[in-house]
Amino acid sequence: MRRIYVIATGGTIEKVYSEQTGNVQNLDSKIDRYFRLLRLPDAEIAVTHLMNKDSLEMTDADREKVLTTVREKLAAETAPVVITHGTDTMVETGLALQNNLHDLRFPIVLTGAMTPLGFEASDGLQNLTESLLAARILGPGVYVVMHNQVFPVDRVRKDRERARFVWK
Amino acid sequence: MRRIYVIATGGTIEKVYSEQTGNVQNLDSKIDRYFRLLRLPDAEIAVTHLMNKDSLEMTDADREKVLTTVREKLAAETAPVVITHGTDTMVETGLALQNNLHDLRFPIVLTGAMTPLGFEASDGLQNLTESLLAARILGPGVYVVMHNQVFPVDRVRKDRERARFVWK
Amino acid sequence: MRRIYVIATGGTIEKVYSEQTGNVQNLDSKIDRYFRLLRLPDAEIAVTHLMNKDSLEMTDADREKVLTTVREKLAAETAPVVITHGTDTMVETGLALQNNLHDLRFPIVLTGAMTPLGFEASDGLQNLTESLLAARILGPGVYVVMHNQVFPVDRVRKDRERARFVWK
Amino acid sequence: MRRIYVIATGGTIEKVYSEQTGNVQNLDSKIDRYFRLLRLPDAEIAVTHLMNKDSLEMTDADREKVLTTVREKLAAETAPVVITHGTDTMVETGLALQNNLHDLRFPIVLTGAMTPLGFEASDGLQNLTESLLAARILGPGVYVVMHNQVFPVDRVRKDRERARFVWK
């Protein structure tokens, strides 16, 4: 049984539709329900619900909190880490991690979604599935994993128009 | 083969998630895709895409257009009519139909959804399914059909808090 | 709050795929999970899991049991009854009910599915949705409700080739 | 744009439910419909529908055909290969490939499913998603990829009771 840490920070992947307001928002975390749709007989997924924010609203203090949490996990047990995150500032958080974490022995994978989990045509479950696999087989480093692509975090940017990540 | 007219006017049931804006909006009509998920071996569904509006933005002219379209359909062939509509002013449109259409020989059924078709926990396909059945078995009159309930249009109001319709 | 009795007897609608045998079979009942996908704010669904059989294997004693259970329900509280049933002998059971139940004050609706609930292209949830609505609005009698059609039980037969019910 | 070859041979992942027989069988290939559910902006999936068989019925000649097809693909363009296959003899086919293909420059990934694509609780789309990602990041070799696990083909066996693959 291999442990994989998951740190949930919010973003589109966790957004829900509110019948009262008619908007999609980061209200309750729903990622656990989607992990239960996957078969993971040899993985122990340890989820930390750190915050539930649109990534455009994440502050430096929030990013510091992500860094601290990753450090705690890696101190407790060296195992891969998957971070679910809004796509707009995912790269910024990833670079902060890369700049502050040294001698990594496992990969840190950032992922998210263009359309919330459970909405028609959502890419959320695909990205979660890919990230959990990438967490097991990639070498040490900080990566963005989405849409069948793996990017080292210092080589990627979001292409907002096309709703995907591209090499930079 | 029994014909059922469907007049699509928009509302939450047809909203889609926009990856560019992060909002749900009435952009393209998607109701036809959902009809194809149903087995209707003895029904001919004739859909008119009349408009695609949030029902809070529907004007008197829009309601007039709905009335005219229903009249045209009933003149062409006497058959039941299902109208998909935003829930906020569904009753208003229904009352306008009831006040202006006399000697109905078939039911006119208004329906919609609290959560868009295809989003997790959506009530949209349930309401479409119920409305198509109600259209076949109800007597003449104007009704709201949703959530396993059938209301004559002059006896119903939306309960916004609880996201459902109730007797008035 | 209106009560609707549901009597589950098995049939294709409840079949599950067995990973050990590679077959679909009537093992555990799954109908309750699917009722939870529907919004029924004004209905109290009282489910009796009577048996879980392929309807080709139902015996006269089984049909007697269905009849006895319907009688018990109607004695306890007069309310509509939905019976989920295999399609191959659904009409036979329905006729037995019609011949033995007199002075009905509510409808008895038989339904089922051509493809099990939860399998791609299943008609199961559509048929459940339709039957629960039909149970509320049909007059007294015994009916088969599937695929947007309502048949009095003595006027219907299964068309096996086309996987639907037709008038007889 | 990176090419990934897919060779479809059948197995549970492609089985469909037949309403006429009530069985699940390898009739029409459905894998393409499921690829369309994935976002693959940087991958060109080139699918070859080689056969559609329960893997217990695959013969030596069939395995020879798989080997020949892989060779053709690798000769045309060196790119990773994903083979969808019944789980019962997946390892046997994988070992035949390993024994006959030398100097691989890309991974060959075998995958399948315990429950057919599109059936409730299916692991099919998860396994396809994982295999397409594994195809991009694994080193040269022949692997089985399923359920968040990656096995070199000579170190794996199916555990039928638990419906999963395990190390041997």
XYZ file of C-alpha atoms in Angstrom:
672
model
C 0.000 0.000 0.000
C 1.561 3.242 -1.153
C 0.568 6.527 0.415
C -0.201 9.549 -1.749
C -0.818 12.883 -0.036
C -3.491 15.088 -1.542
C -3.737 18.742 -0.554
C -7.001 20.338 -1.698
C -6.971 24.108 -2.077
C -10.135 24.689 -4.151
C -10.241 26.071 -7.674
C -12.651 25.240 -10.463
C -12.232 21.503 -9.930
C -14.106 21.810 -6.605
C -16.702 24.380 -7.599
C -20.378 23.576 -7.090
C -23.510 25.033 -8.620
C -25.617 26.998 -6.167
C -29.347 26.775 -6.849
C -29.959 29.848 -4.736
C -27.546 32.171 -6.537
C -27.267 30.492 -9.929
C -23.479 30.769 -9.744
C -20.660 28.273 -9.412
C -18.632 28.787 -6.292
C -16.157 27.167 -3.925
C -18.531 26.142 -1.160
C -18.158 22.565 0.059
C -15.297 20.300 -0.917
C -16.399 17.474 -3.179
C -13.145 15.884 -4.187
C -13.487 12.894 -1.846
C -16.641 11.728 -3.589
C -14.706 11.582 -6.841
C -11.766 9.679 -5.416
C -14.306 7.039 -4.426
C -15.116 6.547 -8.122
C -11.567 5.358 -8.727
C -10.138 1.937 -7.977
C -7.000 2.389 -5.924
C -6.329 -1.007 -4.342
C -2.685 -0.261 -3.683
C -2.879 3.446 -2.797
C -3.747 5.116 0.456
C -5.004 8.591 -0.398
C -4.507 10.964 2.550
C -6.478 14.136 1.789
C -5.934 17.456 3.565
C -8.653 20.021 2.895
C -6.477 23.077 3.343
C -8.699 25.780 1.866
C -11.407 26.090 -0.780
C -10.628 29.175 -2.842
C -10.797 30.440 -6.361
C -7.073 30.658 -7.120
C -7.388 34.302 -8.196
C -8.171 35.019 -4.553
C -5.213 33.153 -3.118
C -2.858 35.408 -1.179
C 0.833 35.102 -0.372
C -0.226 33.886 3.056
C -2.276 31.130 1.387
C 0.701 30.068 -0.704
C 2.845 30.052 2.435
C 0.262 27.752 4.014
C 0.489 25.361 1.057
C 4.274 25.313 1.379
C 4.111 24.660 5.125
C 1.638 21.831 4.632
C 3.757 20.156 1.964
C 6.765 20.413 4.310
C 4.818 18.788 7.129
C 3.724 15.923 4.908
C 7.210 15.300 3.592
C 8.585 15.375 7.133
C 6.002 12.845 8.345
C 6.580 10.357 5.553
C 8.339 10.717 2.275
C 5.634 10.131 -0.289
C 4.350 11.876 -3.400
C 2.047 14.876 -3.074
C -0.847 15.892 -5.359
C -2.175 19.437 -4.966
C -5.579 20.330 -6.415
C -5.601 24.010 -7.268
C -7.286 26.672 -9.384
C -5.673 26.857 -12.803
C -5.192 30.634 -12.918
C -2.387 30.742 -10.338
C -1.402 27.085 -10.262
C 1.952 27.828 -11.862
C 2.663 30.612 -9.367
C 2.101 28.264 -6.428
C 4.146 25.565 -8.123
C 7.088 27.913 -8.633
C 6.921 28.951 -4.964
C 7.145 25.285 -4.012
C 10.011 24.620 -6.412
C 11.959 27.609 -5.102
C 11.543 26.630 -1.486
C 11.736 22.857 -1.450
C 15.087 21.239 -2.032
C 16.286 17.671 -2.162
C 12.863 16.353 -3.063
C 12.730 12.585 -3.185
C 9.244 12.336 -4.682
C 7.178 14.286 -7.191
C 4.820 17.106 -6.296
C 1.991 17.239 -8.829
C -0.331 20.201 -9.281
C -3.627 19.612 -11.012
C -7.075 21.131 -11.394
C -9.826 21.450 -13.974
C -11.282 23.754 -16.587
C -14.830 22.594 -15.788
C -15.891 21.512 -12.271
C -15.994 17.839 -11.295
C -19.370 16.339 -12.119
C -20.408 18.900 -14.752
C -20.904 17.560 -18.285
C -17.626 17.472 -20.244
C -15.624 18.030 -17.064
C -11.931 17.270 -17.242
C -11.707 16.973 -13.457
C -11.770 13.233 -12.986
C -9.390 12.721 -15.912
C -6.909 15.114 -14.315
C -7.221 13.515 -10.875
C -6.682 10.070 -12.397
C -3.642 11.229 -14.338
C -2.158 13.030 -11.345
C -2.450 10.037 -9.061
C -0.668 7.919 -11.640
C 1.945 10.584 -12.318
C 2.538 10.837 -8.563
C 3.576 7.190 -8.588
C 5.866 7.168 -11.573
C 7.431 10.600 -12.074
C 10.823 11.400 -10.652
C 11.377 14.075 -7.977
C 10.322 17.584 -9.007
C 7.331 19.907 -9.207
C 4.931 19.312 -12.133
C 1.639 20.382 -13.631
C -0.333 17.342 -14.873
C -3.511 17.816 -16.924
C -5.036 16.627 -20.210
C -2.535 13.824 -20.787
C 0.376 16.239 -20.435
C 3.168 16.493 -17.869
C 4.968 19.827 -17.501
C 7.846 20.737 -15.188
C 6.402 23.771 -13.403
C 9.014 26.184 -14.718
C 8.188 25.320 -18.321
C 4.437 25.817 -18.415
C 1.830 28.560 -18.696
C -1.947 28.578 -18.924
C -3.475 29.420 -22.303
C -6.735 30.949 -21.134
C -8.301 31.220 -24.585
C -7.874 27.568 -25.371
C -8.549 26.433 -21.789
C -5.373 24.380 -21.551
C -1.758 24.506 -20.449
C 1.070 24.920 -22.967
C 4.849 24.871 -22.964
C 6.592 28.175 -22.362
C -46.571 7.748 -33.317
C -47.813 10.617 -31.206
C -46.456 14.107 -31.697
C -45.378 16.231 -28.734
C -44.374 19.833 -29.378
C -41.501 21.184 -27.322
C -40.855 24.912 -27.173
C -37.460 25.717 -25.649
C -37.074 29.185 -24.147
C -33.918 28.777 -22.074
C -33.698 29.009 -18.293
C -31.441 27.116 -15.917
C -32.246 23.764 -17.558
C -30.311 24.880 -20.665
C -27.444 26.743 -18.983
C -23.891 25.727 -19.765
C -20.633 26.317 -17.923
C -18.291 28.684 -19.707
C -14.615 27.877 -19.185
C -13.643 31.356 -20.277
C -15.822 33.275 -17.818
C -16.341 30.687 -15.087
C -20.074 31.426 -15.135
C -23.139 29.450 -16.152
C -25.058 31.093 -18.923
C -27.644 30.540 -21.632
C -25.352 30.156 -24.630
C -26.090 27.180 -26.865
C -29.194 25.044 -26.566
C -28.443 21.572 -25.286
C -31.866 20.102 -24.743
C -31.800 17.947 -27.895
C -28.819 15.986 -26.644
C -30.807 15.064 -23.554
C -33.912 14.008 -25.446
C -31.668 11.531 -27.230
C -30.961 9.866 -23.866
C -34.628 8.931 -23.578
C -36.410 6.065 -25.315
C -39.447 7.463 -27.064
C -40.449 4.774 -29.588
C -43.995 6.091 -29.920
C -43.382 9.838 -29.648
C -42.301 12.311 -32.254
C -40.676 15.211 -30.410
C -40.881 18.402 -32.493
C -38.582 20.970 -30.855
C -38.743 24.708 -31.534
C -35.775 26.646 -30.178
C -37.616 29.899 -29.615
C -35.126 31.766 -27.436
C -32.444 30.990 -24.860
C -32.912 33.366 -21.956
C -32.675 33.472 -18.219
C -36.355 33.852 -17.367
C -35.668 36.945 -15.240
C -34.749 38.636 -18.514
C -37.869 37.616 -20.385
C -39.957 40.581 -21.498
C -43.637 40.935 -22.292
C -42.679 40.705 -25.951
C -40.957 37.378 -25.241
C -44.054 36.053 -23.516
C -46.124 37.226 -26.471
C -43.798 35.258 -28.710
C -44.329 32.116 -26.637
C -48.089 32.567 -26.881
C -47.946 33.067 -30.645
C -45.802 29.971 -31.076
C -48.129 27.812 -29.014
C -51.048 29.078 -31.086
C -49.242 28.200 -34.315
C -48.495 24.690 -33.089
C -52.054 24.073 -31.955
C -53.359 25.363 -35.289
C -51.051 23.058 -37.262
C -51.934 19.902 -35.339
C -53.692 19.444 -32.067
C -51.099 17.836 -29.841
C -49.680 18.411 -26.377
C -47.051 21.109 -25.826
C -44.107 21.077 -23.389
C -42.397 24.408 -22.734
C -38.948 24.452 -21.139
C -38.542 27.671 -19.223
C -36.613 29.370 -16.429
C -38.256 28.698 -13.070
C -38.313 32.290 -11.819
C -41.050 33.470 -14.193
C -42.430 30.132 -15.365
C -45.702 30.712 -13.545
C -46.066 34.164 -15.066
C -45.709 32.777 -18.580
C -48.068 29.915 -17.751
C -50.745 32.304 -16.499
C -50.403 34.378 -19.669
C -51.025 31.219 -21.689
C -53.961 30.180 -19.547
C -55.567 33.616 -19.866
C -55.203 33.743 -23.619
C -55.810 30.193 -24.785
C -59.320 28.849 -24.655
C -60.916 25.541 -25.586
C -57.648 23.651 -25.206
C -57.925 20.036 -26.223
C -54.506 18.987 -24.935
C -52.290 19.852 -21.985
C -49.629 22.547 -22.043
C -46.840 21.596 -19.634
C -44.215 24.026 -18.347
C -41.026 22.586 -16.937
C -37.442 23.549 -16.178
C -34.707 22.763 -13.666
C -33.063 24.010 -10.516
C -29.646 22.773 -11.700
C -28.646 22.699 -15.398
C -28.914 19.497 -17.429
C -25.743 17.467 -17.150
C -24.480 18.982 -13.897
C -24.190 16.605 -10.936
C -27.482 16.273 -9.043
C -29.360 17.980 -11.876
C -33.116 17.588 -11.858
C -33.319 18.499 -15.548
C -33.642 15.064 -17.140
C -36.115 13.962 -14.473
C -38.284 16.979 -15.216
C -38.098 16.464 -18.984
C -39.031 12.807 -18.568
C -41.955 13.642 -16.303
C -43.190 16.417 -18.584
C -43.184 14.228 -21.678
C -45.238 11.643 -19.832
C -47.558 14.242 -18.328
C -48.062 15.678 -21.810
C -49.482 12.329 -22.865
C -51.817 11.645 -19.981
C -52.994 14.910 -18.436
C -56.272 16.468 -19.500
C -56.489 19.864 -21.219
C -55.092 22.771 -19.200
C -51.868 24.585 -18.357
C -49.592 22.891 -15.810
C -46.221 23.089 -14.116
C -44.603 19.630 -13.888
C -41.436 19.107 -11.859
C -40.080 16.831 -9.100
C -42.887 14.260 -9.362
C -45.503 16.972 -8.915
C -48.219 18.282 -11.222
C -49.644 21.742 -10.518
C -52.363 23.619 -12.398
C -50.591 26.870 -13.215
C -52.943 29.023 -11.187
C -52.282 27.044 -8.023
C -48.490 27.080 -7.852
C -45.628 29.322 -6.805
C -41.854 28.875 -6.650
C -40.304 28.489 -3.209
C -36.893 29.939 -3.908
C -35.335 28.996 -0.569
C -36.175 25.343 -0.926
C -35.575 25.269 -4.680
C -38.950 23.741 -5.487
C -42.510 24.568 -6.436
C -45.308 24.505 -3.850
C -49.080 24.874 -3.797
C -50.431 28.356 -3.341
C -46.480 14.320 1.409
C -47.995 11.582 -0.719
C -47.040 7.967 -0.199
C -46.172 5.728 -3.146
C -45.598 2.033 -2.503
C -42.865 0.372 -4.514
C -42.636 -3.409 -4.665
C -39.340 -4.602 -6.130
C -39.328 -8.083 -7.623
C -36.099 -8.040 -9.657
C -35.864 -8.282 -13.429
C -33.361 -6.684 -15.762
C -33.812 -3.268 -14.138
C -32.056 -4.573 -11.005
C -29.405 -6.739 -12.643
C -25.762 -6.147 -11.801
C -22.562 -7.100 -13.585
C -20.545 -9.726 -11.764
C -16.796 -9.324 -12.218
C -16.231 -12.906 -11.117
C -18.571 -14.571 -13.612
C -18.744 -11.935 -16.347
C -22.543 -12.236 -16.376
C -25.375 -9.931 -15.406
C -27.519 -11.349 -12.654
C -30.072 -10.501 -10.000
C -27.787 -10.387 -6.966
C -28.227 -7.331 -4.730
C -31.062 -4.851 -5.088
C -29.892 -1.490 -6.353
C -33.127 0.351 -6.926
C -32.875 2.493 -3.776
C -29.673 4.118 -4.993
C -31.486 5.247 -8.116
C -34.490 6.640 -6.286
C -32.008 8.850 -4.445
C -31.064 10.424 -7.799
C -34.605 11.754 -8.144
C -36.079 14.810 -6.436
C -39.267 13.755 -4.721
C -40.002 16.540 -2.208
C -43.671 15.643 -1.930
C -43.494 11.848 -2.198
C -42.724 9.264 0.421
C -41.420 6.205 -1.401
C -42.012 3.061 0.662
C -39.997 0.258 -0.932
C -40.589 -3.446 -0.267
C -37.826 -5.699 -1.590
C -40.021 -8.725 -2.167
C -37.717 -10.855 -4.306
C -34.930 -10.395 -6.841
C -35.627 -12.711 -9.751
C -35.352 -12.846 -13.481
C -39.033 -12.815 -14.405
C -38.662 -15.955 -16.512
C -37.993 -17.750 -13.228
C -41.015 -16.379 -11.399
C -43.431 -19.106 -10.322
C -47.133 -19.038 -9.578
C -46.208 -18.900 -5.896
C -44.113 -15.800 -6.591
C -47.023 -14.130 -8.352
C -49.262 -15.063 -5.426
C -46.745 -13.342 -3.147
C -46.887 -10.184 -5.257
C -50.678 -10.208 -5.058
C -50.648 -10.720 -1.275
C -48.172 -7.882 -0.815
C -50.210 -5.474 -2.928
C -53.288 -6.400 -0.875
C -51.436 -5.726 2.376
C -50.274 -2.328 1.158
C -53.725 -1.315 -0.031
C -55.212 -2.449 3.283
C -52.712 -0.400 5.282
C -53.191 2.807 3.375
C -54.835 3.459 0.067
C -52.055 4.768 -2.116
C -50.661 4.038 -5.570
C -48.349 1.058 -6.098
C -45.375 0.769 -8.475
C -44.039 -2.735 -9.130
C -40.599 -3.175 -10.662
C -40.529 -6.414 -12.583
C -38.764 -8.307 -15.350
C -40.268 -7.478 -18.713
C -40.715 -11.037 -19.969
C -43.604 -11.908 -17.644
C -44.611 -8.427 -16.496
C -47.913 -8.637 -18.359
C -48.687 -12.037 -16.836
C -48.240 -10.690 -13.315
C -50.218 -7.584 -14.184
C -53.129 -9.650 -15.470
C -53.091 -11.747 -12.293
C -53.367 -8.530 -10.278
C -56.138 -7.184 -12.458
C -58.124 -10.399 -12.187
C -57.841 -10.562 -8.415
C -58.050 -6.961 -7.258
C -61.389 -5.235 -7.446
C -62.623 -1.786 -6.517
C -59.140 -0.277 -6.862
C -59.037 3.359 -5.838
C -55.490 4.019 -7.084
C -53.354 2.898 -10.000
C -51.010 -0.072 -9.919
C -48.099 0.547 -12.288
C -45.746 -2.158 -13.530
C -42.389 -1.094 -14.900
C -38.932 -2.451 -15.610
C -36.080 -1.986 -18.055
C -34.538 -3.404 -21.195
C -31.014 -2.570 -19.956
C -30.078 -2.608 -16.247
C -30.017 0.615 -14.206
C -26.618 2.269 -14.416
C -25.504 0.608 -17.660
C -24.899 2.938 -20.611
C -28.090 3.625 -22.559
C -30.207 2.154 -19.776
C -33.877 2.978 -19.834
C -34.235 2.103 -16.146
C -34.202 5.548 -14.579
C -36.488 6.920 -17.283
C -39.006 4.166 -16.573
C -38.829 4.654 -12.793
C -39.329 8.403 -13.226
C -42.285 7.900 -15.529
C -43.868 5.285 -13.279
C -43.671 7.448 -10.175
C -45.373 10.271 -12.052
C -47.951 7.943 -13.590
C -48.680 6.575 -10.113
C -49.719 10.056 -9.076
C -51.917 10.999 -11.982
C -53.430 7.883 -13.547
C -56.876 6.718 -12.523
C -57.497 3.363 -10.833
C -56.408 0.323 -12.850
C -53.398 -1.859 -13.626
C -50.928 -0.429 -16.147
C -47.558 -1.013 -17.790
C -45.567 2.251 -17.991
C -42.323 2.405 -19.981
C -40.694 4.500 -22.705
C -43.169 7.379 -22.499
C -46.073 4.991 -22.979
C -48.953 3.989 -20.709
C -50.752 0.715 -21.433
C -53.696 -0.838 -19.589
C -52.297 -4.274 -18.743
C -54.863 -6.162 -20.821
C -53.948 -4.259 -23.978
C -50.188 -4.731 -24.088
C -47.550 -7.264 -25.100
C -43.766 -7.244 -25.198
C -42.119 -7.036 -28.601
C -38.915 -8.857 -27.845
C -37.210 -8.109 -31.161
C -37.623 -4.381 -30.829
C -37.075 -4.371 -27.052
C -40.278 -2.471 -26.317
C -43.915 -2.906 -25.425
C -46.654 -2.525 -28.043
C -50.441 -2.453 -28.146
C -52.178 -5.762 -28.639
C 1.240 16.734 -31.098
C 2.410 13.337 -29.911
C 1.088 10.175 -31.477
C -0.063 7.253 -29.335
C -1.027 4.013 -31.063
C -3.943 2.118 -29.611
C -4.591 -1.474 -30.614
C -8.015 -2.692 -29.533
C -8.437 -6.445 -29.162
C -11.676 -6.658 -27.167
C -12.013 -8.025 -23.644
C -14.378 -6.919 -20.893
C -13.530 -3.251 -21.416
C -15.360 -3.360 -24.768
C -18.258 -5.621 -23.830
C -21.796 -4.409 -24.392
C -25.110 -5.497 -22.935
C -27.382 -7.216 -25.426
C -31.073 -6.569 -24.807
C -31.995 -9.562 -26.939
C -29.899 -12.146 -25.097
C -29.484 -10.488 -21.688
C -25.743 -11.198 -21.827
C -22.649 -9.043 -22.097
C -20.629 -9.779 -25.191
C -17.949 -8.454 -27.499
C -20.140 -7.170 -30.304
C -19.346 -3.652 -31.508
C -16.267 -1.728 -30.478
C -17.081 1.217 -28.230
C -13.678 2.422 -27.159
C -13.658 5.427 -29.514
C -16.686 6.945 -27.822
C -14.812 6.874 -24.527
C -11.659 8.425 -25.904
C -13.854 11.343 -26.930
C -14.674 11.915 -23.250
C -11.014 12.695 -22.586
C -9.190 15.944 -23.319
C -6.106 15.127 -25.295
C -5.019 18.440 -26.857
C -1.466 17.274 -27.445
C -2.053 13.621 -28.346
C -3.046 12.061 -31.621
C -4.712 8.752 -30.780
C -4.419 6.330 -33.717
C -6.741 3.402 -33.019
C -6.545 0.047 -34.777
C -9.540 -2.207 -34.177
C -7.711 -5.484 -34.563
C -10.273 -7.892 -33.137
C -13.042 -7.913 -30.544
C -12.663 -11.066 -28.486
C -13.021 -12.294 -24.970
C -9.369 -12.944 -24.142
C -10.117 -16.518 -23.065
C -10.899 -17.149 -26.728
C -7.715 -15.635 -28.105
C -5.598 -18.140 -29.976
C -1.882 -18.257 -30.731
C -2.712 -16.916 -34.173
C -4.483 -13.951 -32.557
C -1.445 -13.224 -30.400
C 0.718 -13.455 -33.486
C -1.549 -10.873 -35.104
C -1.099 -8.532 -32.153
C 2.674 -8.910 -32.403
C 2.648 -8.247 -36.145
C 0.513 -5.156 -35.699
C 2.760 -3.730 -32.983
C 5.758 -4.328 -35.262
C 4.049 -2.496 -38.125
C 3.246 0.472 -35.916
C 6.767 0.697 -34.534
C 8.190 0.463 -38.050
C 5.958 3.279 -39.306
C 6.733 5.695 -36.515
C 8.378 5.135 -33.200
C 5.696 6.018 -30.681
C 4.171 4.432 -27.603
C 1.538 1.712 -27.968
C -1.477 1.023 -25.744
C -3.191 -2.342 -26.172
C -6.688 -2.854 -24.802
C -7.169 -6.498 -23.950
C -9.173 -8.946 -21.868
C -7.641 -9.322 -18.426
C -7.600 -13.119 -18.318
C -4.791 -13.553 -20.839
C -3.387 -10.022 -20.887
C -0.167 -11.141 -19.213
C 0.275 -13.985 -21.710
C 0.030 -11.598 -24.651
C 2.336 -9.137 -22.907
C 4.977 -11.786 -22.343
C 4.763 -12.810 -26.012
C 5.429 -9.189 -26.960
C 8.290 -8.868 -24.499
C 9.911 -12.039 -25.780
C 9.672 -11.028 -29.398
C 10.316 -7.308 -29.416
C 13.811 -6.077 -28.784
C 15.418 -2.663 -28.623
C 12.126 -0.964 -27.789
C 12.425 2.799 -27.671
C 8.943 3.431 -26.235
C 6.645 1.729 -23.762
C 3.988 -0.811 -24.712
C 1.128 -0.626 -22.227
C -1.530 -3.307 -21.826
C -4.768 -2.355 -20.147
C -8.379 -3.472 -19.845
C -11.198 -3.473 -17.329
C -12.934 -5.609 -14.752
C -16.330 -4.050 -15.618
C -17.204 -2.863 -19.159
C -16.888 0.812 -20.111
C -20.078 2.678 -19.350
C -21.433 0.236 -16.748
C -21.838 1.630 -13.223
C -18.625 1.344 -11.210
C -16.633 0.567 -14.352
C -12.882 0.927 -14.089
C -12.554 1.179 -17.872
C -12.190 4.916 -18.339
C -9.820 5.154 -15.369
C -7.603 2.490 -16.919
C -7.662 4.113 -20.366
C -6.768 7.472 -18.821
C -3.919 5.993 -16.823
C -2.587 4.021 -19.780
C -2.495 7.033 -22.078
C -0.529 8.948 -19.467
C 1.749 6.003 -18.732
C 2.386 5.682 -22.474
C 3.816 9.180 -22.424
C 6.052 8.944 -19.404
C 7.193 5.376 -18.876
C 10.508 4.194 -20.249
C 10.807 1.465 -22.901
C 9.342 -1.901 -21.887
C 6.111 -3.875 -21.748
C 3.750 -3.018 -18.886
C 0.318 -3.702 -17.448
C -1.321 -0.462 -16.237
C -4.562 -0.561 -14.254
C -6.020 0.774 -10.997
C -3.231 3.285 -10.352
C -0.604 0.563 -10.665
C 2.197 -0.002 -13.171
C 3.608 -3.512 -13.504
C 6.404 -4.753 -15.772
C 4.674 -7.600 -17.586
C 6.973 -10.293 -16.220
C 6.197 -9.340 -12.639
C 2.406 -9.415 -12.605
C -0.505 -11.837 -12.380
C -4.261 -11.443 -12.224
C -5.939 -12.101 -8.888
C -9.323 -13.241 -10.109
C -11.000 -13.359 -6.700
C -10.163 -9.769 -5.905
C -10.647 -8.569 -9.501
C -7.244 -6.885 -9.668
C -3.658 -7.416 -10.697
C -0.944 -8.151 -8.130
C 2.824 -8.527 -8.053
C 4.199 -12.007 -8.608
